[in-house]
GROMACS .gro file of C-alpha atoms in nm:
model
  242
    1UNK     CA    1  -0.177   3.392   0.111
    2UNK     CA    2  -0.407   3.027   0.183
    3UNK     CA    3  -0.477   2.938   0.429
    4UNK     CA    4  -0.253   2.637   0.401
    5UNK     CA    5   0.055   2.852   0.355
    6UNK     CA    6  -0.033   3.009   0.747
    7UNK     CA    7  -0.024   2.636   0.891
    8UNK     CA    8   0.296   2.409   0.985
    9UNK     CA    9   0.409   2.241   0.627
   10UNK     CA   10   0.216   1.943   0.593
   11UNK     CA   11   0.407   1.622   0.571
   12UNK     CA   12   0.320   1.274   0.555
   13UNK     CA   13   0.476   1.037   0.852
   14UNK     CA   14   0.640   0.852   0.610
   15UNK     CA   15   0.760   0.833   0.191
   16UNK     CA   16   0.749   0.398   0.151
   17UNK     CA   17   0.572   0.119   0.058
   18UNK     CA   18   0.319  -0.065   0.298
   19UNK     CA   19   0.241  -0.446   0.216
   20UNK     CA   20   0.124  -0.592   0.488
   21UNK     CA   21  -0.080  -0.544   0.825
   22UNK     CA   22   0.277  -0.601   0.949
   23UNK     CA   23   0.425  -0.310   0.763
   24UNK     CA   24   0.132  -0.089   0.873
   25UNK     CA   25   0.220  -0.197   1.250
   26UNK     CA   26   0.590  -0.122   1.216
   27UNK     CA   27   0.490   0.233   1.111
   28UNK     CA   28   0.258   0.276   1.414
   29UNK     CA   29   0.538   0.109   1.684
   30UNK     CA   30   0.757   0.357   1.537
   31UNK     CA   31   0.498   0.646   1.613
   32UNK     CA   32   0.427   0.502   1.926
   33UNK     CA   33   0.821   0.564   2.088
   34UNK     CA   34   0.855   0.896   1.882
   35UNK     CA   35   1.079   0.757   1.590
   36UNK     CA   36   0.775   0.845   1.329
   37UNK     CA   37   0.510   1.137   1.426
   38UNK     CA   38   0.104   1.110   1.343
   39UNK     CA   39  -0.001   1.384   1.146
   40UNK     CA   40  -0.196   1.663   1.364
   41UNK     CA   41  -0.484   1.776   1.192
   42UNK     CA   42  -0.658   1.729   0.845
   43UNK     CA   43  -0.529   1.798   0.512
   44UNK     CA   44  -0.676   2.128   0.311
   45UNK     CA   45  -0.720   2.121  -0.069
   46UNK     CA   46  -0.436   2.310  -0.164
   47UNK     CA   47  -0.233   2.103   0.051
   48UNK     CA   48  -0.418   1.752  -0.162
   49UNK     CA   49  -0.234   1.832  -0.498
   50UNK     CA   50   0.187   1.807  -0.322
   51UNK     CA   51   0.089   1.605  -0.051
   52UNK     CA   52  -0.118   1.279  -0.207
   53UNK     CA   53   0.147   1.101  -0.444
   54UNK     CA   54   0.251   0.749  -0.481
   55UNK     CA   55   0.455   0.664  -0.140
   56UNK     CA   56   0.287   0.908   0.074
   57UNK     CA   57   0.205   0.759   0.409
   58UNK     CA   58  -0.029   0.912   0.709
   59UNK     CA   59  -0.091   0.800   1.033
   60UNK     CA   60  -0.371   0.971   1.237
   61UNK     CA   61  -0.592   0.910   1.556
   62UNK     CA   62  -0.903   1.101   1.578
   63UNK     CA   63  -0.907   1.115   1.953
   64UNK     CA   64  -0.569   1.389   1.983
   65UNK     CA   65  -0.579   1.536   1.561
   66UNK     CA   66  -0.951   1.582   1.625
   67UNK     CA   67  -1.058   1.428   1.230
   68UNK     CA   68  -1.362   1.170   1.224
   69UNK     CA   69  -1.239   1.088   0.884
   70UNK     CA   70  -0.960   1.103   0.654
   71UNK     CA   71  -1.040   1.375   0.344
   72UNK     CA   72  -0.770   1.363   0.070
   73UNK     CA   73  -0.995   1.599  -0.188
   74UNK     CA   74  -0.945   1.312  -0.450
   75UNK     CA   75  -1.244   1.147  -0.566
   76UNK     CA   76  -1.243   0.714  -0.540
   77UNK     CA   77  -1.360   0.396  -0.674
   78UNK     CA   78  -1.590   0.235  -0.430
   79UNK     CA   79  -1.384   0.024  -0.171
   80UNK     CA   80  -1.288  -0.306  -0.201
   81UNK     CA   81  -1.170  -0.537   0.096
   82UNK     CA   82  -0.820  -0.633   0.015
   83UNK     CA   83  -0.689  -0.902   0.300
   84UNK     CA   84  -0.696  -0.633   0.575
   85UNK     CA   85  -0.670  -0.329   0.411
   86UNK     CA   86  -0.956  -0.091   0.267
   87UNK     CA   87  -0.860  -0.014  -0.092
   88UNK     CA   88  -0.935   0.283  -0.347
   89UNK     CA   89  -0.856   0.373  -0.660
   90UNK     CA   90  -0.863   0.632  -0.940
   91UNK     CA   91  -0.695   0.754  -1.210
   92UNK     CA   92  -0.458   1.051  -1.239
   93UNK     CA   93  -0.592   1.092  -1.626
   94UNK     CA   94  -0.942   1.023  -1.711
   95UNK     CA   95  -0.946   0.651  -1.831
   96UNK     CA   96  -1.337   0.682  -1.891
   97UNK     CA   97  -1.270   0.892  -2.191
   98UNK     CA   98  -1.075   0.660  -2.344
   99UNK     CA   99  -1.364   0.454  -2.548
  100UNK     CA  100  -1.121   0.142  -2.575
  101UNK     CA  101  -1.129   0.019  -2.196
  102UNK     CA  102  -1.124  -0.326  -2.242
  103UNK     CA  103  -0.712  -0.313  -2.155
  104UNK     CA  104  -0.784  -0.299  -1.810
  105UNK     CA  105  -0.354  -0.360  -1.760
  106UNK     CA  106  -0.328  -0.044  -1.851
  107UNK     CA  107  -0.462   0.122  -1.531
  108UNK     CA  108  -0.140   0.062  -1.356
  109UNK     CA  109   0.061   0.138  -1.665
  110UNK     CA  110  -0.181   0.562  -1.686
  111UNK     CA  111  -0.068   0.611  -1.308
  112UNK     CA  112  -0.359   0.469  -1.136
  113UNK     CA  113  -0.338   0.628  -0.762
  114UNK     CA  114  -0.425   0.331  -0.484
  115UNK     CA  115  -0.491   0.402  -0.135
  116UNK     CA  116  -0.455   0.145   0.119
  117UNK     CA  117  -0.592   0.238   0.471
  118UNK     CA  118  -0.596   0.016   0.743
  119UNK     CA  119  -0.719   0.054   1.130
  120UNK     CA  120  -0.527  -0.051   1.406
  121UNK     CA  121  -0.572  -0.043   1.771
  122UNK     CA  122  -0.389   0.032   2.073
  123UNK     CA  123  -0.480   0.058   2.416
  124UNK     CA  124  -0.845   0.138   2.272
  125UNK     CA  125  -0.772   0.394   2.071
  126UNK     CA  126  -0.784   0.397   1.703
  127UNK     CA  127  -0.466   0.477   1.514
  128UNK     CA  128  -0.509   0.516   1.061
  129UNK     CA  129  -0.236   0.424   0.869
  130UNK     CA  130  -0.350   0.540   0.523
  131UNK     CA  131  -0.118   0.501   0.208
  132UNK     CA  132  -0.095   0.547  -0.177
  133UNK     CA  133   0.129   0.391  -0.456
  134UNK     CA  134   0.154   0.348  -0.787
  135UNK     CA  135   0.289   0.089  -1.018
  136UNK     CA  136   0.482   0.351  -1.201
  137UNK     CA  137   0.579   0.520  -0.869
  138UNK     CA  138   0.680   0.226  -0.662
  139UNK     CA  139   0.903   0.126  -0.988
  140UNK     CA  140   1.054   0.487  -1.030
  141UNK     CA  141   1.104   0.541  -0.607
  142UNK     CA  142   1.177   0.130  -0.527
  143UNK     CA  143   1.508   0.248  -0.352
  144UNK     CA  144   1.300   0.466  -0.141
  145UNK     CA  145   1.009   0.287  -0.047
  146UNK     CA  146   1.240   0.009   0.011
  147UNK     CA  147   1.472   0.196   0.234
  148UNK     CA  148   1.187   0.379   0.479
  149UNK     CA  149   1.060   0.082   0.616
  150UNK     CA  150   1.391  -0.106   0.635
  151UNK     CA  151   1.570   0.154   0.805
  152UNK     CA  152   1.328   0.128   1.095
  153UNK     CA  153   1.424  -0.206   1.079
  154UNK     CA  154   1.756  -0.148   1.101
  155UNK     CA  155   1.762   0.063   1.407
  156UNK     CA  156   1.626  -0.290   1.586
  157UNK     CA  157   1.267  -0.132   1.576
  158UNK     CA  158   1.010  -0.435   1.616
  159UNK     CA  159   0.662  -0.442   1.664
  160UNK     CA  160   0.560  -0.549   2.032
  161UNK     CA  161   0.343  -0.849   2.071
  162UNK     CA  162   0.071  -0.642   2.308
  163UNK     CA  163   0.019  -0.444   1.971
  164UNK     CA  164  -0.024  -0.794   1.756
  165UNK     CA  165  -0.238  -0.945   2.010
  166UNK     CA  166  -0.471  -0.611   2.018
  167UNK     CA  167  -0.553  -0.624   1.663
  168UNK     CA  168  -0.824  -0.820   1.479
  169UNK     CA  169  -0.695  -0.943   1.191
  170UNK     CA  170  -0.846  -1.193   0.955
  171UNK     CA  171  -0.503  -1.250   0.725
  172UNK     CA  172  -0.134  -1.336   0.902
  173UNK     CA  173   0.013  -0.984   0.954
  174UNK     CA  174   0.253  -1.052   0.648
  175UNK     CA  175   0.046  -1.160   0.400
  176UNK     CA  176   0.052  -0.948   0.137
  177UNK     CA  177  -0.293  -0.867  -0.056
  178UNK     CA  178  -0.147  -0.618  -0.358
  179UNK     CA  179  -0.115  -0.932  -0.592
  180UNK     CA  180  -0.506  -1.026  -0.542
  181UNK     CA  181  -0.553  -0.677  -0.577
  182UNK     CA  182  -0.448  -0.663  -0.936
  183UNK     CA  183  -0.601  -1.030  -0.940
  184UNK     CA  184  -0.934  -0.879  -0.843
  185UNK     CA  185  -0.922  -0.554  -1.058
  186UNK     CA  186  -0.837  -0.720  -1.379
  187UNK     CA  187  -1.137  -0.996  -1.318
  188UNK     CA  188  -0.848  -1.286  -1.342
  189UNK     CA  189  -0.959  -1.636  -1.219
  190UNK     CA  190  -0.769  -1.837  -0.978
  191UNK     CA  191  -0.632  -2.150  -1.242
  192UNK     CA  192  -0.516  -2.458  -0.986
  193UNK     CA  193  -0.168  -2.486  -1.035
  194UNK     CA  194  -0.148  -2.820  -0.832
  195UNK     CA  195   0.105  -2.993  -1.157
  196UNK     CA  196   0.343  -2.688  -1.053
  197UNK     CA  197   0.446  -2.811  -0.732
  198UNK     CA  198   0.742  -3.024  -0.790
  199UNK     CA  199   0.907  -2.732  -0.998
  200UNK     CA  200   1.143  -2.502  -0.893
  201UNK     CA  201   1.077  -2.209  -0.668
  202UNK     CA  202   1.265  -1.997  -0.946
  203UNK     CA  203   1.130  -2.158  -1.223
  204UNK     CA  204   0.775  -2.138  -1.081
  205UNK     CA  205   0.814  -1.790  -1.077
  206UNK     CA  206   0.956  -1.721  -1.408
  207UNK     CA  207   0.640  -1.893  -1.542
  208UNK     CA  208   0.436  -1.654  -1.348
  209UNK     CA  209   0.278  -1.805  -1.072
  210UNK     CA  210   0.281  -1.679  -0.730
  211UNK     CA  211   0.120  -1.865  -0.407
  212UNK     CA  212  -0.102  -1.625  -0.243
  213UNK     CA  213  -0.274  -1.744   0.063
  214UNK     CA  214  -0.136  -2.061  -0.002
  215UNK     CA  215  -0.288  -2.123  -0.352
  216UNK     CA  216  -0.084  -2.120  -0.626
  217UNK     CA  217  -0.190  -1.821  -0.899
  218UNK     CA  218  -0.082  -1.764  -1.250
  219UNK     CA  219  -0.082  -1.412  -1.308
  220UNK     CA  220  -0.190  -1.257  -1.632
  221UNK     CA  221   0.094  -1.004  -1.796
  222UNK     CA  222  -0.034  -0.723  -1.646
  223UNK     CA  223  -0.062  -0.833  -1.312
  224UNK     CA  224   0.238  -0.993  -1.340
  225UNK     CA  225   0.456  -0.653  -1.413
  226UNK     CA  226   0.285  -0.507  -1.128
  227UNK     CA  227   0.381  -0.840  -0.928
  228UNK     CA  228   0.753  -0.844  -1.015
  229UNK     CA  229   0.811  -0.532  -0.914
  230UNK     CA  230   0.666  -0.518  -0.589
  231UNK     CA  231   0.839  -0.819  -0.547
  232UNK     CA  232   1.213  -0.688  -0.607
  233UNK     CA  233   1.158  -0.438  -0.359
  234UNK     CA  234   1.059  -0.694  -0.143
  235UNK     CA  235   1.365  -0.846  -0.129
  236UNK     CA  236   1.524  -0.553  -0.118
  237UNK     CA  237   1.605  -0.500  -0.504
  238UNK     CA  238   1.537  -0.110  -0.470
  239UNK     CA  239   1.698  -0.044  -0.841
  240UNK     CA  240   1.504  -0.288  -0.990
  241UNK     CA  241   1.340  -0.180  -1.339
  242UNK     CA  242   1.165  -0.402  -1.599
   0.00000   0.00000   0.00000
């Protein structure tokens, strides 16, 4: 028997889709009345393999769970700053061996794993919200990951504005950094899109531009696909496939 098996089943606070500061602070107001719990200690290897997968979401503080750090037993890229978020990634199959890597789209096509973590304050303590998605896995579960957050939403959960007004923040808390995310991993340049403006919203979309921070962006294909769909279940398309 592990020594996994002897503990309380590990399970992550939450199965979604984070996208935003704002997202990340609508899981921790829901932790904070009881409608979500933080998970109590750290995660053990044989717990890693079930427990990391694409929608998996963890809150944690270190001052009552008694972890310095988060340990997921999965080894990641070097960080990148992504608007507010800390971001990771790696590959569930080994995309070094393939000796063609110059289709850098197809890292979210192989099931590359991304982990988002974020830290957010509260009455000066420290609260992690750390999650992971997929391209393939946000497409496949989009009902789910669409339904988690918006079912706290339903239930007239908001975030307070002492928690907004604690937190440091250099984005708006709904800005949304996955699409310069994909911008950033695929090396794509920012193209000035300033003829675009008097087109339609729809039809500026369909062309494949999207305004992030304000700019507008023309996405290449394959950030584009990863775009789209993140985008459905943004509006609340959960059965949306391409």
């Amino acid at each position: 028997m592990t020594q996994a098996s002897l503990l309380t089943r590990y399970e992550p606070t939450l199965y979604g889709f984070i996208d935003s500061a704002g997202d990340a602070m609508l899981v921790l107001e829901a932790c904070l009345r009881g409608h979500l719990l933080h998970v109590p200690r750290t995660l053990h290897p044989d717990e890693a393999q079930s427990v990391i997968q694409s929608g998996s979401i963890f809150v944690f503080e270190s001052q009552c769970s008694g972890m310095s750090e988060w340990n997921d037993f999965h080894s990641w890229s070097s960080g990148t700053q992504v608007g507010d978020f800390r971001s990771w990634h790696t590959a569930r199959h080994n995309l070094a061996t393939d000796a063609d890597a110059t289709h850098a789209e197809s890292q979210y096509a192989q099931g590359c794993l991304v982990k988002q973590a974020i830290a957010l304050s509260w009455n000066g303590i420290r609260h992690h919200v750390i999650s992971y998605w997929t391209l393939g896995g946000v497409q496949e579960n989009s009902r789910r990951a669409c339904d988690a957050l918006n079912r706290l939403r339903l239930t007239g959960l908001g975030v307070r504005e002492e928690l907004v007004q604690q937190q440091n923040l250099l984005y708006p808390i709904h800005h949304e950094p996955w699409v310069e995310y994909v911008l950033r991993e695929n090396g794509q340049v920012i193209v000035d899109a300033a003829p675009l403006w008097t087109d339609s919203l729809l039809d500026f979309e369909e062309r494949g531009w999207r305004m992030i921070d304000g700019v507008p962006v023309l996405l290449p294909d394959c950030a584009r696909e990863a775009a789209d769909a993140l985008l459905h279940i943004a509006n609340g398309e959960g059965d949306y496939v391409e």
